[in-house]
mmCIF file of C-alpha atoms and ligand atoms in Angstrom:
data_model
loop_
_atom_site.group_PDB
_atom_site.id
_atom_site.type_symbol
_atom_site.label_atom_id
_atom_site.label_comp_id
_atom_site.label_asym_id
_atom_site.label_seq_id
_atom_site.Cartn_x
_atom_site.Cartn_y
_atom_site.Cartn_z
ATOM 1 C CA UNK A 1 26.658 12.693 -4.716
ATOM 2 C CA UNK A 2 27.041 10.767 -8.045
ATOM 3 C CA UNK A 3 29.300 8.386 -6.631
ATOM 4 C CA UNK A 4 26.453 7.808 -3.793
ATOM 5 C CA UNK A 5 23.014 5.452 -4.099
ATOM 6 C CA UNK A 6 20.507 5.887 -1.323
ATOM 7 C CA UNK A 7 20.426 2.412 -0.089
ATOM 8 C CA UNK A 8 16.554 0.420 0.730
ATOM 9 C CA UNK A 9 15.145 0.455 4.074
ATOM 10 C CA UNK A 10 13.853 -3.362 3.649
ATOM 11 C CA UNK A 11 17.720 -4.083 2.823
ATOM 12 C CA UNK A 12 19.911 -2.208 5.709
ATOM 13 C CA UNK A 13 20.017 -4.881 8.144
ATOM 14 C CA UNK A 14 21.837 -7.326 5.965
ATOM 15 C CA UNK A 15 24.909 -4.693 5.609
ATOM 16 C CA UNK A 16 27.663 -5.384 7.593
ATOM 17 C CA UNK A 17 31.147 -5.587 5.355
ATOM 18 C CA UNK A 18 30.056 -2.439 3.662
ATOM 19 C CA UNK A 19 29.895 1.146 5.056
ATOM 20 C CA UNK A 20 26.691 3.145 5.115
ATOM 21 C CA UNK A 21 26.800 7.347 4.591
ATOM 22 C CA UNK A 22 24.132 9.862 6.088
ATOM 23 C CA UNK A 23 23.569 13.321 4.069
ATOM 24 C CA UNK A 24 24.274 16.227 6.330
ATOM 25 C CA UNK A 25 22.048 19.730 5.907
ATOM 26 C CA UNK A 26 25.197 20.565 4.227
ATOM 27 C CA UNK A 27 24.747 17.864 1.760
ATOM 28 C CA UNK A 28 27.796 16.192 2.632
ATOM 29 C CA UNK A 29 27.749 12.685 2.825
ATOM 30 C CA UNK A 30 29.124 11.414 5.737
ATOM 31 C CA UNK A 31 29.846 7.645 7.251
ATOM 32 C CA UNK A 32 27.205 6.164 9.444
ATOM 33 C CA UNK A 33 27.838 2.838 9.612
ATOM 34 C CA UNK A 34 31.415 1.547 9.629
ATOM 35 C CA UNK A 35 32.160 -1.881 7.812
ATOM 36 C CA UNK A 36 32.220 -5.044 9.804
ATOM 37 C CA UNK A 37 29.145 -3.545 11.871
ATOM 38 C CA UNK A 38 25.521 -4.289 11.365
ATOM 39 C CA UNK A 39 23.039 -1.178 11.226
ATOM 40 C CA UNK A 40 21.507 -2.478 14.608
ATOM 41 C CA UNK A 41 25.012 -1.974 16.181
ATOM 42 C CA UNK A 42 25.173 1.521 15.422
ATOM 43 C CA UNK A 43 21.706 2.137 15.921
ATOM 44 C CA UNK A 44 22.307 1.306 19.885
ATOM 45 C CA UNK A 45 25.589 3.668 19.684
ATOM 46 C CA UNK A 46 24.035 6.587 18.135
ATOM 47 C CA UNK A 47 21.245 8.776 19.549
ATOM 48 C CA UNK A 48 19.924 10.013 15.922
ATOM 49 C CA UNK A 49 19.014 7.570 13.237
ATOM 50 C CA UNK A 50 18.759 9.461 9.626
ATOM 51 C CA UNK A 51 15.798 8.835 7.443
ATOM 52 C CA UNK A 52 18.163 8.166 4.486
ATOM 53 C CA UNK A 53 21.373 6.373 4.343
ATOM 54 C CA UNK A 54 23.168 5.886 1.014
ATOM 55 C CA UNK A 55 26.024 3.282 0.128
ATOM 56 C CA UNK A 56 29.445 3.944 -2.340
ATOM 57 C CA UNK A 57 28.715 2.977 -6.048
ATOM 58 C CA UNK A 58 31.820 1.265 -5.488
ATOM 59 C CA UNK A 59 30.338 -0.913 -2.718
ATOM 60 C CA UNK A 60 27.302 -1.553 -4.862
ATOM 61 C CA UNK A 61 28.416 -5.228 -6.088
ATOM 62 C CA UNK A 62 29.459 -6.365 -2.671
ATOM 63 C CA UNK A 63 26.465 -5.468 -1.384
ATOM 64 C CA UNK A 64 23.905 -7.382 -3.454
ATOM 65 C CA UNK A 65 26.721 -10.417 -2.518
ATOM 66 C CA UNK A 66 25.860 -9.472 1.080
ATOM 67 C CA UNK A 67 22.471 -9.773 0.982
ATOM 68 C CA UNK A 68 22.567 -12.928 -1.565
ATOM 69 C CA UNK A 69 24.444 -14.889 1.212
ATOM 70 C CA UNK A 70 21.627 -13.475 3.946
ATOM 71 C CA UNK A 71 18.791 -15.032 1.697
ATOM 72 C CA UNK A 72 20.360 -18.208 0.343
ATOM 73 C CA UNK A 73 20.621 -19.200 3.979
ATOM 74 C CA UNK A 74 16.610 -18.284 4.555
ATOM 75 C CA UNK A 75 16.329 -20.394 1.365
ATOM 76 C CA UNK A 76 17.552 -23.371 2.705
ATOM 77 C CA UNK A 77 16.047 -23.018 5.879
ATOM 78 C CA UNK A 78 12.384 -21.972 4.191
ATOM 79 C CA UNK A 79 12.980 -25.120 1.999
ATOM 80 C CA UNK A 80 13.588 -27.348 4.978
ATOM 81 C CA UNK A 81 10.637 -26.195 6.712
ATOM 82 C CA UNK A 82 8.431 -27.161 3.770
ATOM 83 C CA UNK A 83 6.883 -23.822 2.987
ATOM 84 C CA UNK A 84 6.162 -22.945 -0.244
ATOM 85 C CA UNK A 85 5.022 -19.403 -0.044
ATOM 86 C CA UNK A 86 7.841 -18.312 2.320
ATOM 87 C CA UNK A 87 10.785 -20.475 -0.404
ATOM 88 C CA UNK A 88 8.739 -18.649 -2.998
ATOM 89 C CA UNK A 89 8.713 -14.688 -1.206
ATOM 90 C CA UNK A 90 12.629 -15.275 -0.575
ATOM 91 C CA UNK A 91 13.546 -16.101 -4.112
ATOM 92 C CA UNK A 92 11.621 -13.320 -4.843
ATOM 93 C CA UNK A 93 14.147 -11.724 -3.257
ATOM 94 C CA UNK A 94 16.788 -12.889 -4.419
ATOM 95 C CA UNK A 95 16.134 -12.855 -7.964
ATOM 96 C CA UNK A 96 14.987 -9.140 -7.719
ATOM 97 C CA UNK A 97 18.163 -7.815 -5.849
ATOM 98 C CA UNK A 98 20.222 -9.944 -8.620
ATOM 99 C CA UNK A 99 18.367 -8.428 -11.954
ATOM 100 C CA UNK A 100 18.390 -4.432 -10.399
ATOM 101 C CA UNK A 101 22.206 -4.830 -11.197
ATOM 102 C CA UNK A 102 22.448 -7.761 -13.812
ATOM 103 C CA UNK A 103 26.052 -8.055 -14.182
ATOM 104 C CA UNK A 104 29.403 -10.509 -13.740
ATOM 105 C CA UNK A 105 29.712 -10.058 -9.762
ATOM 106 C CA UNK A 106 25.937 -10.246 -8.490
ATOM 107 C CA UNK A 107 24.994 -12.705 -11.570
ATOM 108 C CA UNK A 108 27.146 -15.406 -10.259
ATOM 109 C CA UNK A 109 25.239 -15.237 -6.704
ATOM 110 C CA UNK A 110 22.570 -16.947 -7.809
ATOM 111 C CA UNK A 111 24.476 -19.939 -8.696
ATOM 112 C CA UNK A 112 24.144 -20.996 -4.767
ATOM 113 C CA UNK A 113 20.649 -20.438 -4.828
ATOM 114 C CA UNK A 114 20.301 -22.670 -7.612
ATOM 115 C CA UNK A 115 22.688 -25.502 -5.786
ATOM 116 C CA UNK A 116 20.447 -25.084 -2.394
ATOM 117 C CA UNK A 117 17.266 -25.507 -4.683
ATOM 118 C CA UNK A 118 18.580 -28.546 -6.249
ATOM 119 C CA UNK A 119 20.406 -30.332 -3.115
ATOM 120 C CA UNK A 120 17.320 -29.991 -1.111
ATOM 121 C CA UNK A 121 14.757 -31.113 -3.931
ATOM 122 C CA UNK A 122 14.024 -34.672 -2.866
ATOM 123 C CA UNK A 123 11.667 -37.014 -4.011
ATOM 124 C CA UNK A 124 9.522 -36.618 -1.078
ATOM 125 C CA UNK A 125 9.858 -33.202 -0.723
ATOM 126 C CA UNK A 126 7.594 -31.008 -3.367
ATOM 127 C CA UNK A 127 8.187 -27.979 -1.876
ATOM 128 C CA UNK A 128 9.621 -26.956 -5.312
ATOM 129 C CA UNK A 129 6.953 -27.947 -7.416
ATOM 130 C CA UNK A 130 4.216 -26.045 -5.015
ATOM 131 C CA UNK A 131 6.389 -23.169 -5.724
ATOM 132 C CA UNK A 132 4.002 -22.562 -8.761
ATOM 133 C CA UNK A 133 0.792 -22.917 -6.823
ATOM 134 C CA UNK A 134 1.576 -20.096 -4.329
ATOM 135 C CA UNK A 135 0.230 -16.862 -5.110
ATOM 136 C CA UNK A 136 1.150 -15.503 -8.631
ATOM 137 C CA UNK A 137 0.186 -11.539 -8.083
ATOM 138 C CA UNK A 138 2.830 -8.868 -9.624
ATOM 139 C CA UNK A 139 3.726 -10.771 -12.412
ATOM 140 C CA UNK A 140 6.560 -9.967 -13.868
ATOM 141 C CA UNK A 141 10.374 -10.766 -15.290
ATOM 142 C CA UNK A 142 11.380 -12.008 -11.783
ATOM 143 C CA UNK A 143 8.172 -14.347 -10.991
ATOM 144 C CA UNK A 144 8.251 -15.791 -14.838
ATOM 145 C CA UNK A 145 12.239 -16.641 -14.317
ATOM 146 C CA UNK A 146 11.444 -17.925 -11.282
ATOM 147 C CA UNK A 147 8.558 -20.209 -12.711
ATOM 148 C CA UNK A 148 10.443 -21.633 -15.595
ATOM 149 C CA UNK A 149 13.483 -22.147 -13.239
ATOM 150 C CA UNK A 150 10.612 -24.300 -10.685
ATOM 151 C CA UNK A 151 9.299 -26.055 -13.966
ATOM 152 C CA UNK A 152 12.692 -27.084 -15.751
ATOM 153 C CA UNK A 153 13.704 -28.459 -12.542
ATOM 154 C CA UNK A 154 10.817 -30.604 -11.863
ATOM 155 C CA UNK A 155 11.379 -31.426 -15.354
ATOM 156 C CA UNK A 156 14.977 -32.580 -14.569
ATOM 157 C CA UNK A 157 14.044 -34.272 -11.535
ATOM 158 C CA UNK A 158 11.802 -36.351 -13.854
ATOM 159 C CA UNK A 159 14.474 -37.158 -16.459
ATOM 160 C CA UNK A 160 16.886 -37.917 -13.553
ATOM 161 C CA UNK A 161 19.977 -36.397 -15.144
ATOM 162 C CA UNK A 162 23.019 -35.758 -13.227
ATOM 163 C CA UNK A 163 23.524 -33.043 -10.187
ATOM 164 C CA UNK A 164 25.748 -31.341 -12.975
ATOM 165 C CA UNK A 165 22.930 -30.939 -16.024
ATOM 166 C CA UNK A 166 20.510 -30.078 -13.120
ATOM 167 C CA UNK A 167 22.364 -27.457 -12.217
ATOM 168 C CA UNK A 168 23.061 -25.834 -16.022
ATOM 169 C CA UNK A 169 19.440 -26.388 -16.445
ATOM 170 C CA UNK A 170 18.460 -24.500 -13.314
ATOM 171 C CA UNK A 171 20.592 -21.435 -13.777
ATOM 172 C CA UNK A 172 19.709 -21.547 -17.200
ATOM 173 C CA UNK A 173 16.399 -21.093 -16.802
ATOM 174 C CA UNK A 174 16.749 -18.758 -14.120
ATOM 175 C CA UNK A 175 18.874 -16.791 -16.049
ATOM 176 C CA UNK A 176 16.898 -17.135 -19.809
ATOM 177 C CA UNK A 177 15.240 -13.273 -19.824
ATOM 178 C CA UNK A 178 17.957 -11.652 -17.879
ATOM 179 C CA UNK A 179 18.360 -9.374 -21.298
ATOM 180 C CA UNK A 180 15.012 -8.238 -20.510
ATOM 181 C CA UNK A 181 16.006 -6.140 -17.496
ATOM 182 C CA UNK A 182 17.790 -4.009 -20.327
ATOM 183 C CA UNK A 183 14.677 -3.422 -22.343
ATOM 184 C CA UNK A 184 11.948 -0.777 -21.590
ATOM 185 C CA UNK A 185 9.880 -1.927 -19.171
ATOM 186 C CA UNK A 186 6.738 0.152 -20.248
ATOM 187 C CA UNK A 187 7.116 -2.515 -23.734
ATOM 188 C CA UNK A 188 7.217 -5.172 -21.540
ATOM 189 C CA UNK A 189 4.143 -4.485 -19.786
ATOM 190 C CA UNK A 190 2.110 -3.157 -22.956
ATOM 191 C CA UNK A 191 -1.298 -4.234 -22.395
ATOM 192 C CA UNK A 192 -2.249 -4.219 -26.265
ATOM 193 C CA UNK A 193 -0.550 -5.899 -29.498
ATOM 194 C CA UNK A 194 2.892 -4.641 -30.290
ATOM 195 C CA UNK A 195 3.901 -2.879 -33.503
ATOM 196 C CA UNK A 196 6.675 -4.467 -35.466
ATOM 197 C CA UNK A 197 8.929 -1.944 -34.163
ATOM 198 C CA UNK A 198 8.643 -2.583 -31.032
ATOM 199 C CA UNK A 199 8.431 -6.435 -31.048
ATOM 200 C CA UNK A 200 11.912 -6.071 -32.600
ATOM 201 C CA UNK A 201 13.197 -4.300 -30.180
ATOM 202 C CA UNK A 202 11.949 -6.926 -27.114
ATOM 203 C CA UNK A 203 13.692 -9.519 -29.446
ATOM 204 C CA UNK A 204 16.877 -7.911 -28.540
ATOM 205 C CA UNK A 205 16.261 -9.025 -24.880
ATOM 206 C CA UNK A 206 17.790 -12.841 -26.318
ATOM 207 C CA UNK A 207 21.362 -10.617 -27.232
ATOM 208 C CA UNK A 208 21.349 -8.120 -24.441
ATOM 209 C CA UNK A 209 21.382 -11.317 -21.972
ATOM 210 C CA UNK A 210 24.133 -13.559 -24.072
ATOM 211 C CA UNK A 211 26.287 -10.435 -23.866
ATOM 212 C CA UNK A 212 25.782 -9.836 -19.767
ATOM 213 C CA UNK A 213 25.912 -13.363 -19.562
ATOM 214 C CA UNK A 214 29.495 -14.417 -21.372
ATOM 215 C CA UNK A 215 31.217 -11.830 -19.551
ATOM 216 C CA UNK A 216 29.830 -13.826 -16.072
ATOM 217 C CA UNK A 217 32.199 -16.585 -14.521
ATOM 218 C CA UNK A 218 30.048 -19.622 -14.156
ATOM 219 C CA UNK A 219 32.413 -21.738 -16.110
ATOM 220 C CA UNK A 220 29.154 -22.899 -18.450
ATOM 221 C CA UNK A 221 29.024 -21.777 -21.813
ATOM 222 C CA UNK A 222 25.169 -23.308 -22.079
ATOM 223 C CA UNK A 223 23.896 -20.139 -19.544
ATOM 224 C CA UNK A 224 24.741 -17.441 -22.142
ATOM 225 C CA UNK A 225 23.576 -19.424 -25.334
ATOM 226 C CA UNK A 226 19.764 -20.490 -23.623
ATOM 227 C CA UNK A 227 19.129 -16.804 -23.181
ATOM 228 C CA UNK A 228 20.741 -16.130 -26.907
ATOM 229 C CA UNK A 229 18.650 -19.109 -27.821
ATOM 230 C CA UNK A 230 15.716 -20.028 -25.885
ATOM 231 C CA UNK A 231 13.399 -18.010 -28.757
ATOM 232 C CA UNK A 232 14.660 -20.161 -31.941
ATOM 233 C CA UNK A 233 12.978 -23.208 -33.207
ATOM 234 C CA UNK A 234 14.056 -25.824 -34.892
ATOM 235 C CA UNK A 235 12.386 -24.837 -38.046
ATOM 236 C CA UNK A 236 14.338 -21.643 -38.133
ATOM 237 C CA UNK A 237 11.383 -19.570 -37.499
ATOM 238 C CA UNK A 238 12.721 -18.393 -34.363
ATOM 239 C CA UNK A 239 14.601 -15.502 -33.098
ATOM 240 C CA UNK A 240 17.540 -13.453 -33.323
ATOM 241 C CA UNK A 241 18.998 -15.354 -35.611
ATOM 242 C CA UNK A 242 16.494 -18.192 -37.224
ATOM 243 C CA UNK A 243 18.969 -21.102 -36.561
ATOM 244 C CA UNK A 244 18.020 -24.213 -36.272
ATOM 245 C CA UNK A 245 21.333 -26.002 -34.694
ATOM 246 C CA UNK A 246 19.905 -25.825 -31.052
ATOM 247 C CA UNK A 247 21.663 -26.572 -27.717
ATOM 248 C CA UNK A 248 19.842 -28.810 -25.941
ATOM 249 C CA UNK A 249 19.296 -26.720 -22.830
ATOM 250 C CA UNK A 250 18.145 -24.018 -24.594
ATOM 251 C CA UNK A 251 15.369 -26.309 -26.240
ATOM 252 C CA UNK A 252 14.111 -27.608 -23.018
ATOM 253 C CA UNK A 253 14.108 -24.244 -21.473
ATOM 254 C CA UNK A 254 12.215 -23.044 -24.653
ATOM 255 C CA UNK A 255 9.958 -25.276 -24.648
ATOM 256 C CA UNK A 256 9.103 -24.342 -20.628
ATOM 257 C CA UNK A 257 9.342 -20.925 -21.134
ATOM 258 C CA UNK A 258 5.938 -21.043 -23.837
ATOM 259 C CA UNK A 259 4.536 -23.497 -21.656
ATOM 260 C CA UNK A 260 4.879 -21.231 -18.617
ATOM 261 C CA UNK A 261 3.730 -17.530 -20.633
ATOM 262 C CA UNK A 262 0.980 -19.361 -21.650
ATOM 263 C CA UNK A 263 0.009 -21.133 -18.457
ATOM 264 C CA UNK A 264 0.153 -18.049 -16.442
ATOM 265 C CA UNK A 265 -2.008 -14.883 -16.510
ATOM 266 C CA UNK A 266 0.815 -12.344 -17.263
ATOM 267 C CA UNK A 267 -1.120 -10.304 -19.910
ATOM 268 C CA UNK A 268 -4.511 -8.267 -19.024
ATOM 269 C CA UNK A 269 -5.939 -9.136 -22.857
ATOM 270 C CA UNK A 270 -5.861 -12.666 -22.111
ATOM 271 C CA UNK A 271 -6.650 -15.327 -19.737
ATOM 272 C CA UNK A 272 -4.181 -18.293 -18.346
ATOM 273 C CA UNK A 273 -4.716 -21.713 -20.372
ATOM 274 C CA UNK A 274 -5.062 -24.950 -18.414
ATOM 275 C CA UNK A 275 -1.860 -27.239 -18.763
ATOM 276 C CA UNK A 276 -4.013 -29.918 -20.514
ATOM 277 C CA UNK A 277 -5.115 -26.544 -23.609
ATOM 278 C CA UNK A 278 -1.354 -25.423 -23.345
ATOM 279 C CA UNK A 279 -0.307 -28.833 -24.033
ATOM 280 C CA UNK A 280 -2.410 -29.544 -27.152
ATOM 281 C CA UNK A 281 -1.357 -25.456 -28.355
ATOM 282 C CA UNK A 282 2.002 -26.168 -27.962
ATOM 283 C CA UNK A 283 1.630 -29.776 -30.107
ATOM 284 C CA UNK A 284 0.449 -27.891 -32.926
ATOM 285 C CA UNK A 285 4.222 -26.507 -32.965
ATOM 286 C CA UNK A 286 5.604 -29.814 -32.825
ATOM 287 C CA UNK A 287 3.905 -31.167 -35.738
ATOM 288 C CA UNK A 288 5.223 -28.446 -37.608
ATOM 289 C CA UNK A 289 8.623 -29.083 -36.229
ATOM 290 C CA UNK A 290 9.278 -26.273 -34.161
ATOM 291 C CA UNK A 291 10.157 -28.308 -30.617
ATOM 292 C CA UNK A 292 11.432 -31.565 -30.352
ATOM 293 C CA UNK A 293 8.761 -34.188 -30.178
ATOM 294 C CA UNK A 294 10.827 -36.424 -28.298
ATOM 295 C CA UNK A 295 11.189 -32.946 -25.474
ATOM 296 C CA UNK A 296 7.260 -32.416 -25.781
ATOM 297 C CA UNK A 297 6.115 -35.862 -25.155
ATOM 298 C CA UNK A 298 8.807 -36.273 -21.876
ATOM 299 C CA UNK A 299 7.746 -33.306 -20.545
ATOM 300 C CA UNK A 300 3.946 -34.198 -21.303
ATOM 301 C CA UNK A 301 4.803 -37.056 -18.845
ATOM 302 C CA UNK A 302 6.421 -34.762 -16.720
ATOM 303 C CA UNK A 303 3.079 -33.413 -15.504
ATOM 304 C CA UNK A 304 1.193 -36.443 -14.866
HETATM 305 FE FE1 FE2 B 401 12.613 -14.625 -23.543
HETATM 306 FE FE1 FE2 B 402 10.969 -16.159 -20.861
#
């Protein structure tokens, strides 16, 4: 049974390359669903439809792959019928398939989702922006990656970089807290101050995600060192390490990931700030050299 994972109802009709096993009285596990056949196949073959159904741990990898395909394909076609809340539910999706097994493999899926986003994110189109404006309930890892990822690349759109920096900036920024998923979530979700203890130990989120990230084939070494460095400043009062040689991705996303935690309502002990009080919090840390002021006053445009 070890070798076994019951698989989720909301996910069995997107298997089809990988086989699906039913538990017998006996507690044998037994195959249901061949590979190369969708659930609904069987289903009209077979009289009895189990209540569980399980997949191989070996399988596991090819499956999130499966269902990555299925919902970058609703992507684009959510993005090209201009609706926000459905783009929004599906990268939901996505993302939250991706971080239950954050690893080289599934990691690398998202790299389509972030091409999609960026070849259908016209200037007339704001589809991406209004991302942010849909519905923000269950806050959490997923919706804040998601939110910085929708920020930095209205931000890029702005700067008009090339396809290419859009693109490291984008998975980036989807990818910053991925070292989180690795970290208690009860800390995460705290609602009261932290000890020093256990702030420490959510700093290790920034390590957790350069190490899952350089083992990951994206061919950009600027993925892994955001979510190692998207915490430091350029003071040196940052974290892990307190260095203040920066890579420039990992200062813009940085910079949009306080902007975002402090725009949005994540915490119960405090209320979301208006972009316009975020702004002038965030300046403070500029004047004392902690962002780039060139970074803060571009993205202060940004928004207008
Ligand atoms: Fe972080
Ligand atoms: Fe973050």
């Amino acid at each position: 049974m070890a070798d076994y994972i019951e698989a989720k109802k909301s996910r069995l009709k997107y298997y089809q390359k990988i086989p699906l096993y039913y538990q017998t009285k006996e507690r044998k596990l037994v195959l249901y669903k061949p590979a190369g056949k969708t659930i609904e196949e069987v289903r009209l073959e077979k009289e009895q439809v189990p209540g569980k159904l399980y997949i191989k741990q070996e399988d596991k990898i090819k499956g999130i792959k499966e269902i990555q395909k299925v919902f970058n394909i609703r992507l684009s076609e959510d993005i090209r019928s201009n609706n926000p809340g459905k783009v929004k539910e599906t990268l939901v999706n996505i993302v939250q398939e991706t971080l239950a097994e954050p690893r080289s493999g599934s990691l690398e899926g998202v790299s389509e989702t972030v091409n999609i986003l960026i070849s259908e994110y016209t200037k007339d189109s704001d589809v991406i922006k209004n991302l942010l404006i849909v519905s923000k309930q269950d806050y959490s890892t997923v919706i804040h990656s998601i939110n910085v990822m929708a920020i930095v690349l209205g931000y890029a759109n702005f700067i008009d970089c090339s396809l290419y920096e859009k693109k490291i900036l984008g998975l980036s920024a989807l990818l910053h807290d991925v070292g989180k998923t690795k970290i208690d979530t009860a800390l995460l979700t705290a609602p009261r101050k932290l000890t020093d203890e256990e702030f420490n130990e959510i700093k290790q989120h920034t390590i957790r995600g350069y190490e899952i990230l350089s083992k990951c084939n994206f061919g950009y070494k600027e993925i892994a060192l955001t979510a190692l460095q998207h915490h430091e400043k350029l003071d040196g009062s940052g974290y892990p390490y307190g260095i203040t040689n920066l890579e420039k991705t990992a200062q813009i996303v940085g910079f949009i990931d306080c902007y975002e935690a402090l725009t949005n309502d994540d915490r119960p002990y405090r209320n979301a700030m208006s972009p316009l009080k975020t702004l002038k919090l965030i300046k403070q840390d500029v004047e004392s050299d902690k962002f780039s002021r060139n970074l803060f006053e571009t993205f202060a445009y940004s928004l207008l």
